[in-house]
Coordinates of C-alpha atoms and ligand atoms in Angstrom, one line a residue:
M28 CA 79.4 151.6 101.0
K29 CA 81.1 148.4 101.2
P30 CA 79.6 145.6 98.8
T31 CA 78.1 142.7 100.8
S32 CA 78.8 139.7 98.8
P33 CA 82.3 138.3 98.1
P34 CA 83.8 139.5 94.7
Q35 CA 83.7 137.2 91.8
T36 CA 86.0 139.2 89.7
I37 CA 89.0 141.4 90.6
A38 CA 91.1 143.4 88.2
I39 CA 94.7 144.3 89.2
V40 CA 96.2 147.0 87.0
G41 CA 100.0 146.6 87.0
A42 CA 102.0 143.4 87.5
G43 CA 104.9 144.8 89.4
F44 CA 105.9 143.3 92.8
S45 CA 102.8 145.0 94.4
G46 CA 99.9 143.9 91.9
T47 CA 101.5 140.4 91.5
L48 CA 101.9 140.0 95.2
V49 CA 98.1 140.8 95.7
A50 CA 97.2 138.4 92.8
A51 CA 99.0 135.7 94.8
H52 CA 97.5 136.2 98.1
L53 CA 94.0 136.5 96.4
L54 CA 94.4 133.1 94.5
S55 CA 95.8 131.4 97.8
R56 CA 93.0 132.8 100.1
A57 CA 89.9 132.9 98.0
K58 CA 87.5 130.0 99.0
T59 CA 84.4 131.1 96.5
P60 CA 84.8 131.2 92.7
L61 CA 86.8 134.1 91.7
T62 CA 88.7 135.4 88.5
V63 CA 91.6 137.5 89.1
H64 CA 92.6 139.6 85.9
L65 CA 96.2 140.7 86.3
I66 CA 96.9 143.3 83.5
E67 CA 100.5 144.4 82.6
R68 CA 101.2 146.8 79.7
E69 CA 104.8 145.6 79.2
R70 CA 105.4 142.0 78.6
S71 CA 108.9 142.0 80.0
R72 CA 107.5 143.5 83.1
F73 CA 104.9 140.8 83.9
A74 CA 105.4 139.5 87.5
R75 CA 108.6 141.6 87.8
G76 CA 107.7 145.3 87.3
V77 CA 110.1 148.1 86.6
A78 CA 112.7 147.2 89.5
Y79 CA 112.9 143.3 88.9
S80 CA 112.7 143.3 85.0
T81 CA 116.2 144.3 84.6
T82 CA 118.4 141.6 82.7
E83 CA 121.6 143.1 84.0
D84 CA 123.3 140.7 86.6
C85 CA 125.0 143.6 88.3
H86 CA 121.8 145.4 89.1
L87 CA 121.7 144.2 92.8
L88 CA 119.0 144.4 95.4
N89 CA 119.6 147.4 97.7
V90 CA 118.1 145.6 100.7
P91 CA 119.8 142.5 102.1
A92 CA 118.6 139.1 101.1
G93 CA 117.4 138.3 104.8
N94 CA 115.0 141.2 104.5
M95 CA 113.4 140.7 101.1
S96 CA 110.9 137.8 101.7
A97 CA 107.6 138.4 100.0
F98 CA 105.9 137.1 103.1
P99 CA 106.3 139.0 106.4
E100 CA 105.4 136.0 108.6
D101 CA 108.1 134.1 106.8
R102 CA 111.2 136.3 107.0
E103 CA 113.6 133.8 105.5
H104 CA 111.5 132.6 102.5
F105 CA 113.6 134.6 99.9
L106 CA 116.8 133.5 101.3
R107 CA 115.8 129.8 101.4
W108 CA 114.7 130.3 97.8
A109 CA 118.2 131.9 96.6
Q110 CA 120.1 129.3 98.7
A111 CA 118.4 126.6 96.8
R112 CA 119.8 128.1 93.6
E113 CA 123.2 129.0 95.3
A114 CA 125.3 128.0 92.1
E115 CA 123.2 130.1 90.0
M116 CA 123.5 132.8 92.2
L117 CA 127.3 132.7 92.6
D118 CA 127.5 132.4 88.7
C119 CA 126.8 136.2 88.7
A120 CA 130.2 138.3 88.9
C121 CA 128.6 140.6 91.5
V122 CA 127.6 138.1 94.0
G123 CA 130.1 136.5 96.6
E124 CA 127.9 134.8 98.9
V125 CA 124.3 133.8 99.4
T126 CA 123.6 134.8 103.1
A127 CA 121.1 136.9 104.8
A128 CA 123.4 139.9 104.4
A129 CA 124.0 139.3 100.8
Y130 CA 122.9 141.7 98.0
L131 CA 121.5 139.5 95.3
P132 CA 120.6 140.2 91.7
R133 CA 117.3 142.2 91.1
R134 CA 116.8 140.0 88.0
A135 CA 116.7 136.7 90.3
Y136 CA 114.3 138.5 92.5
G137 CA 112.1 138.8 89.4
D138 CA 112.2 134.9 89.1
Y139 CA 111.3 134.5 92.7
I140 CA 108.2 136.6 92.4
A141 CA 107.0 135.0 89.1
Q142 CA 107.4 131.7 90.9
I143 CA 105.3 132.7 93.8
L144 CA 102.6 133.6 91.4
D145 CA 102.7 130.3 89.3
E146 CA 102.5 128.5 92.8
A147 CA 99.5 130.4 93.9
E148 CA 97.8 129.8 90.8
R149 CA 98.5 126.2 90.8
G150 CA 97.4 125.8 94.5
A151 CA 94.1 127.8 94.1
A152 CA 91.0 126.2 95.0
P153 CA 88.5 125.0 92.4
G154 CA 86.8 128.0 90.5
V155 CA 89.5 130.3 91.5
G156 CA 91.7 131.3 88.5
L157 CA 94.2 133.9 87.0
D158 CA 93.8 135.7 83.8
R159 CA 97.1 136.8 82.7
R160 CA 97.0 139.9 80.2
I161 CA 99.6 141.9 78.5
D162 CA 97.5 145.0 77.7
E163 CA 97.2 148.6 79.0
V164 CA 94.1 149.8 80.6
A165 CA 93.1 152.9 79.2
S166 CA 90.2 154.0 81.3
L167 CA 87.6 152.7 83.6
K168 CA 84.0 153.3 84.6
V169 CA 82.3 152.7 88.1
E170 CA 78.8 152.0 87.3
D171 CA 76.2 150.1 89.5
G172 CA 79.1 149.0 92.1
A173 CA 81.2 147.4 89.6
V174 CA 83.8 148.5 87.3
A175 CA 84.0 148.5 83.6
L176 CA 87.7 148.6 82.2
R177 CA 88.6 149.5 78.7
L178 CA 92.1 148.2 77.5
V179 CA 94.1 149.7 74.7
S180 CA 93.7 146.5 72.6
G181 CA 90.1 147.2 72.5
A182 CA 89.2 144.6 75.0
Q183 CA 86.7 145.1 77.7
L184 CA 86.7 143.8 81.1
R185 CA 84.2 144.0 84.1
A186 CA 85.3 143.6 87.7
D187 CA 83.7 143.8 91.2
R188 CA 86.9 145.4 92.6
V189 CA 90.0 147.0 90.9
V190 CA 93.5 147.5 92.5
L191 CA 95.5 150.1 90.8
A192 CA 99.1 148.8 91.4
L193 CA 100.6 151.5 89.2
G194 CA 103.8 151.8 91.1
N195 CA 106.7 153.7 89.7
F196 CA 106.4 156.2 86.7
R197 CA 109.3 157.6 84.5
P198 CA 111.0 160.5 85.9
G199 CA 109.5 164.0 84.9
D200 CA 111.8 165.8 82.3
P201 CA 114.3 168.0 83.7
S202 CA 114.2 171.7 83.6
G203 CA 116.1 173.7 81.3
A204 CA 115.1 171.8 78.4
D205 CA 112.0 172.5 75.9
G206 CA 109.8 170.0 74.1
A207 CA 112.1 170.0 71.1
F208 CA 115.1 168.7 73.2
H209 CA 112.8 166.1 74.9
R210 CA 112.1 164.7 71.4
S211 CA 115.8 164.6 70.5
A212 CA 117.3 161.3 69.7
R213 CA 120.1 162.2 72.2
Y214 CA 117.9 162.7 75.3
H215 CA 116.7 159.4 76.8
G216 CA 113.8 160.7 79.1
D217 CA 112.8 157.2 80.2
P218 CA 115.8 155.5 82.0
W219 CA 114.1 152.2 82.1
A220 CA 113.1 152.0 78.4
P221 CA 114.9 148.8 76.9
E222 CA 116.7 150.6 73.8
V223 CA 118.9 153.1 75.9
L224 CA 121.9 150.9 76.5
A225 CA 122.4 150.0 72.8
R226 CA 122.1 153.7 72.0
L227 CA 124.6 154.8 74.8
L228 CA 127.2 152.2 74.1
P229 CA 128.6 153.7 70.8
T230 CA 128.8 157.2 72.5
E231 CA 132.0 158.7 73.8
S232 CA 130.3 160.9 76.7
C233 CA 127.1 161.1 78.5
L234 CA 125.4 163.0 80.9
L235 CA 123.3 161.3 83.7
V236 CA 120.9 164.0 85.3
G237 CA 120.2 162.9 88.8
S238 CA 122.5 161.2 91.4
G239 CA 120.1 158.5 93.0
L240 CA 119.8 155.0 92.6
T241 CA 118.8 155.3 88.9
M242 CA 122.0 156.9 88.2
V243 CA 123.9 154.2 90.1
D244 CA 122.2 151.7 87.9
W245 CA 123.3 153.3 84.8
A246 CA 126.9 153.9 86.0
I247 CA 127.2 150.3 86.8
T248 CA 125.6 149.1 83.5
L249 CA 127.9 151.1 81.4
N250 CA 130.9 150.0 83.4
Q251 CA 130.0 146.3 83.2
A252 CA 129.3 146.7 79.2
G253 CA 133.0 148.0 79.1
Y254 CA 132.0 151.8 78.2
R255 CA 135.0 153.8 78.1
G256 CA 133.6 157.2 77.6
A257 CA 133.2 160.0 80.2
I258 CA 130.1 159.7 82.5
H259 CA 129.2 163.0 84.0
V260 CA 126.6 163.2 86.6
V261 CA 124.8 166.3 87.7
S262 CA 122.6 167.0 90.6
R263 CA 121.6 170.1 92.6
R264 CA 123.4 169.1 95.9
G265 CA 125.8 166.8 95.1
L266 CA 124.4 164.1 97.4
W267 CA 124.9 160.4 96.4
P268 CA 123.4 157.3 97.8
Q269 CA 125.6 156.1 100.7
S270 CA 126.9 152.6 101.2
H271 CA 125.5 149.9 103.7
K272 CA 127.7 148.5 106.2
P273 CA 126.9 145.5 108.4
G274 CA 125.3 146.4 111.9
A275 CA 122.2 145.8 113.8
P276 CA 119.5 148.8 114.2
A277 CA 120.5 150.9 117.0
A278 CA 118.5 151.1 120.5
F279 CA 117.3 154.5 119.5
G280 CA 114.5 155.3 121.9
L281 CA 111.6 157.5 120.7
E282 CA 109.8 159.9 123.2
P283 CA 106.9 158.2 124.8
S284 CA 104.4 159.8 122.3
G285 CA 106.2 157.9 119.5
K286 CA 106.6 161.2 117.6
F287 CA 109.2 163.8 117.0
G288 CA 106.7 166.7 117.3
S289 CA 108.6 168.7 114.7
V290 CA 111.2 167.9 112.0
R291 CA 113.7 170.1 113.9
N292 CA 113.2 167.9 117.2
G293 CA 113.7 164.8 115.3
L294 CA 116.9 165.9 113.5
H295 CA 118.3 167.1 116.7
S296 CA 117.3 163.8 118.7
I297 CA 119.0 161.8 116.1
R298 CA 122.1 163.9 115.9
A299 CA 122.4 163.9 119.6
F300 CA 122.0 160.2 119.7
I301 CA 124.8 159.6 117.1
R302 CA 127.1 162.2 118.8
D303 CA 126.7 160.8 122.5
T304 CA 126.7 157.1 121.8
G305 CA 129.1 157.0 118.9
T306 CA 126.7 154.7 117.0
D307 CA 127.0 154.3 113.2
W308 CA 124.4 156.6 111.7
R309 CA 123.0 153.6 109.6
S310 CA 122.0 151.9 112.5
V311 CA 120.0 154.9 113.8
I312 CA 118.2 155.1 110.4
D313 CA 117.5 151.5 110.5
A314 CA 116.1 151.8 113.9
L315 CA 113.6 154.2 112.4
R316 CA 112.4 152.2 109.9
P317 CA 109.6 150.2 111.7
V318 CA 108.1 153.4 113.1
T319 CA 108.8 155.8 110.0
Q320 CA 104.9 155.7 109.0
T321 CA 103.9 156.7 112.5
L322 CA 106.5 159.4 112.7
W323 CA 105.3 160.7 109.4
K324 CA 101.7 160.8 110.3
G325 CA 102.5 162.4 113.5
L326 CA 104.5 165.3 111.9
G327 CA 101.2 166.8 110.4
L328 CA 101.2 168.6 107.1
S329 CA 103.1 171.6 107.6
E330 CA 106.1 169.7 109.1
Q331 CA 105.9 167.2 106.4
R332 CA 106.3 170.0 104.0
R333 CA 109.2 171.5 105.9
F334 CA 110.8 167.9 105.8
L335 CA 110.4 167.7 102.0
R336 CA 111.9 171.2 101.6
H337 CA 114.9 170.8 103.7
L338 CA 115.7 167.2 104.4
R339 CA 114.2 164.9 101.7
T340 CA 117.4 164.5 99.5
F341 CA 119.5 163.9 102.7
W342 CA 116.9 161.2 103.9
D343 CA 116.9 159.6 100.5
C344 CA 120.7 159.3 100.1
H345 CA 121.0 157.7 103.7
R346 CA 117.9 155.8 103.8
H347 CA 118.2 154.2 100.2
R348 CA 121.8 152.9 100.3
L349 CA 123.8 151.0 98.2
A350 CA 125.4 147.3 98.2
P351 CA 128.9 147.8 99.4
G352 CA 130.3 146.2 96.3
I353 CA 128.5 148.5 94.1
A354 CA 129.5 151.7 96.1
A355 CA 133.3 150.6 95.7
R356 CA 132.7 150.3 91.9
L357 CA 131.3 153.6 91.8
G358 CA 134.3 154.9 94.0
A359 CA 136.7 153.3 91.5
M360 CA 135.1 154.9 88.6
L361 CA 135.4 158.4 90.1
D362 CA 138.9 157.9 91.1
S363 CA 139.8 156.7 87.7
G364 CA 138.4 160.0 86.4
Q365 CA 136.0 158.3 83.9
M366 CA 133.0 159.7 86.3
I367 CA 132.9 163.2 86.9
R368 CA 130.6 164.9 89.4
H369 CA 128.8 168.4 88.8
V370 CA 127.0 170.1 91.6
G371 CA 124.5 172.6 90.5
R372 CA 121.4 173.2 88.3
I373 CA 121.0 172.7 84.4
H374 CA 120.4 176.0 82.9
A375 CA 119.9 174.9 79.2
F376 CA 120.2 172.0 76.8
R377 CA 120.8 172.2 73.2
D378 CA 120.9 169.5 70.6
L379 CA 123.5 170.6 68.1
G380 CA 123.2 167.7 66.0
R381 CA 126.4 165.8 66.6
R382 CA 126.4 166.7 70.3
V383 CA 124.4 168.1 73.3
E384 CA 125.5 171.4 74.6
V385 CA 124.6 171.5 78.4
T386 CA 124.9 174.8 80.5
L387 CA 125.3 174.1 84.0
R388 CA 125.1 176.6 86.8
P389 CA 127.2 175.3 89.8
R390 CA 125.6 175.4 93.1
G391 CA 126.0 178.9 95.1
S392 CA 127.2 180.6 92.0
D393 CA 126.0 182.8 89.1
R394 CA 128.7 181.4 86.9
R395 CA 127.7 179.2 83.9
Y396 CA 129.8 176.6 82.0
V397 CA 129.1 174.4 79.2
L398 CA 129.5 170.8 79.0
N399 CA 129.4 169.0 75.6
V400 CA 128.2 165.5 75.6
D401 CA 127.0 162.8 73.2
A402 CA 123.9 161.7 75.2
V403 CA 121.8 162.8 78.0
V404 CA 119.9 160.2 80.4
N405 CA 117.1 161.2 82.7
C406 CA 117.8 159.8 86.3
S407 CA 116.0 162.3 88.2
G408 CA 113.6 159.9 90.2
S409 CA 110.2 158.6 89.5
E410 CA 107.4 161.3 89.0
S411 CA 105.0 161.1 91.8
D412 CA 102.8 164.1 90.9
Y413 CA 99.8 162.3 89.3
R414 CA 98.6 165.7 87.8
R415 CA 101.8 165.5 85.5
L416 CA 101.7 162.1 84.4
D417 CA 101.1 161.2 80.9
S418 CA 99.3 157.9 81.7
P419 CA 96.1 157.9 79.8
L420 CA 94.4 155.9 82.8
V421 CA 95.6 158.3 85.3
K422 CA 94.4 161.3 83.1
D423 CA 90.9 159.7 82.7
L424 CA 90.5 158.9 86.5
L425 CA 91.4 162.5 87.4
V426 CA 88.9 163.9 84.9
Q427 CA 86.3 161.8 86.3
R428 CA 87.2 162.9 89.7
L429 CA 87.7 159.2 90.8
I430 CA 91.1 160.0 92.2
R431 CA 92.9 163.1 93.7
P432 CA 96.5 163.6 94.6
D433 CA 97.4 163.4 98.3
P434 CA 98.0 167.2 99.6
L435 CA 101.8 166.8 99.1
A436 CA 101.5 165.4 95.5
L437 CA 103.7 162.4 96.3
G438 CA 101.0 160.2 95.4
L439 CA 97.3 159.7 95.7
D440 CA 94.8 160.2 98.6
V441 CA 94.1 156.9 100.0
A442 CA 92.1 155.6 103.0
D443 CA 93.6 153.4 105.7
N444 CA 92.1 150.3 104.0
G445 CA 93.7 151.0 100.8
A446 CA 90.6 152.4 99.2
L447 CA 91.1 155.4 96.6
I448 CA 89.7 158.7 97.8
D449 CA 87.8 160.7 95.3
A450 CA 87.9 164.4 94.5
E451 CA 85.0 164.9 97.0
G452 CA 86.8 163.1 99.7
R453 CA 84.9 159.9 99.7
P454 CA 86.7 156.5 99.9
S455 CA 85.8 154.2 97.1
A456 CA 84.1 151.0 97.7
V457 CA 85.6 149.6 94.6
L458 CA 88.9 151.0 93.6
F459 CA 92.0 150.4 95.8
T460 CA 95.8 150.8 95.7
L461 CA 99.0 150.0 97.6
G462 CA 102.8 150.7 97.3
P463 CA 104.3 153.7 95.8
P464 CA 100.9 155.7 95.5
Q465 CA 100.6 155.7 99.2
K466 CA 103.7 157.8 99.6
G467 CA 101.9 160.9 100.9
R468 CA 100.1 159.1 103.6
L469 CA 102.9 156.7 104.9
W470 CA 106.1 158.1 103.4
E471 CA 107.9 154.8 103.7
T472 CA 105.8 152.5 101.3
T473 CA 108.0 152.0 98.2
A474 CA 110.0 149.1 99.2
V475 CA 109.4 145.3 99.6
P476 CA 109.5 145.2 103.4
E477 CA 106.5 147.7 103.5
I478 CA 104.6 146.5 100.5
R479 CA 104.5 142.8 101.4
G480 CA 102.5 143.6 104.4
Q481 CA 100.1 146.0 102.5
A482 CA 99.7 143.2 99.9
A483 CA 98.5 140.6 102.2
G484 CA 96.2 143.0 104.1
L485 CA 94.6 144.2 100.8
A486 CA 93.9 140.8 99.7
V487 CA 91.8 140.2 103.0
E488 CA 90.1 143.5 102.6
L489 CA 89.3 142.8 98.7
L490 CA 87.5 139.4 99.7
G491 CA 85.6 140.8 102.4
G492 CA 87.5 140.3 105.6
Ligands
FAD7 C1 115.0 150.5 89.7 C2 114.4 150.2 91.0 C3 115.1 149.3 91.9 C4 114.6 149.1 93.1 N1 115.2 148.1 93.9 C5 114.7 147.8 95.1 C6 115.3 146.9 96.1 O1 116.4 146.3 95.8 N2 114.6 146.4 97.3 C7 113.4 147.0 97.6 O2 112.7 146.8 98.6 N3 112.8 148.0 96.7 C8 113.4 148.4 95.6 N4 112.7 149.2 94.7 C9 111.5 149.8 95.1 C10 110.3 149.2 94.3 O3 109.4 150.3 94.2 C11 109.5 148.2 94.9 O4 110.3 147.2 95.6 C12 108.3 147.5 94.1 O5 109.1 147.0 92.9 C13 107.3 148.5 93.5 O6 106.4 147.6 92.8 P1 105.1 148.2 92.2 O7 104.4 146.9 91.6 O8 104.3 148.9 93.1 O9 105.7 149.1 90.9 P2 106.2 148.8 89.4 O10 107.3 147.8 89.7 O11 106.3 150.2 89.0 O12 105.0 148.2 88.8 C14 104.1 148.8 88.4 C15 103.5 148.1 86.9 O13 102.2 148.7 86.5 C16 102.3 148.7 85.0 N5 101.5 149.7 84.5 C17 101.1 151.0 85.0 N6 100.0 151.6 84.3 C18 99.4 150.5 83.8 C19 98.2 150.5 83.1 N7 97.5 151.5 82.7 N8 97.8 149.2 82.5 C20 98.7 148.1 82.7 N9 99.9 148.2 83.4 C21 100.2 149.5 83.9 C22 103.8 149.2 84.7 O14 104.2 148.9 83.5 C23 104.6 148.5 85.8 O15 105.1 147.4 85.4 C24 113.3 149.5 93.5 C25 112.6 150.5 92.8 C26 113.1 150.8 91.5 C27 112.4 151.7 90.5

């Protein structure tokens, strides 16, 4: 049942883009006394999260500045912020212009989010305040319509409502390795851990497992740091993120139902449109963006499963594209021979003390070959199956049956208003989420253009409409 009185305390677990933006909206909107606890376990990620806490100048946004505003109703908000700091942006070797079409440093975007939070805090009504906490929420208990949170430091908090803005978890460990290899000093299971770069730089070769955007981050980071060693990349299909190219979304009309009906139909319509009109495929993918969530829901479970089985990797590398400058640098690293692509599966890893022996099986072959490298970095993409996460909080919530994975195990089961659904199928009146955990329900929910709308809507919901 929905609580009737406005909340006096709201706890937000996770201070990435999602959690920070909900906090900022709450602080700006609340008219009656309210304390917002914003809790982040990693100090460097406060108001930045995984994506925007990088300190590397050449880790660029993969969405143009003109579409990175934190506020859906003010599309140029980020662009104006960046243009007011043009000299600082241009100081970065990877930035050539500060226009709507520019790809700016993620580090700068972190500063932008942090500033939004500061301003919301300063402008809050009397009695409305922010409690910034560096701590990890270890468990929570729902009792008498409120929530008791236990933090790793031993502190306890009570909140009327809680937002789990848990975002992106480190990738699951790749197959072919056992627990002993996972503990090896030559294996870096968390690609976002701060110490990885210092440990890679003295090596003469490394293997990046996975060929998505995290691999790209690592290739660019190593290149920028002057790494001279060989960078091997392995992925099952050998597909890489494509480059952006300027162009407006195409006038790609959907059927009147606004549905594709089946994955096969959808693919057929897209291909036919590209073939018949000669439109660049990027413009067609971009035209789908505003309706992707509707299309996804219209597919139903079995077609969604079919999509994941056959098209997911193709979708990811066409939809999540690279800034053209980054794509050009990767191309040069491949042409120079420093970067070497392998297509296939990893059969085994062995830490031989001075090096790692990796046995690979090329795609479509029974052959095996061995690669010797000094280090292995797991770039296989954020783990989304909550049953496999090693987060104490997530484990606790699963044991208490307060959350359940969505049927595709892409995230959590979530109601339309952002309420978490428990193991019995009941939407919670006090536990909410937004962003990446909603992937099963919405598919397109992990990037700023989607999360900003969710954050504004959730703040209204939390304050009671
Ligand atoms: C490397 C990378 C680059 C990206 N680049 C872009 C881009 O250019 N443009 C774009 O639109 N999108 C991009 N994205 C997508 C990105 O998912 C979103 O933009 C957004 O940052 C997600 O924010 P979030 O707050 O939901 O998640 P996160 O950033 O993952 O934040 C969640 C936070 O919760 C904290 N946390 C988790 N559990 C607990 C706990 N128990 N207690 C306390 N704290 C906890 C974590 O430490 C983390 O900081 C990128 C994603 C990644 C991973």
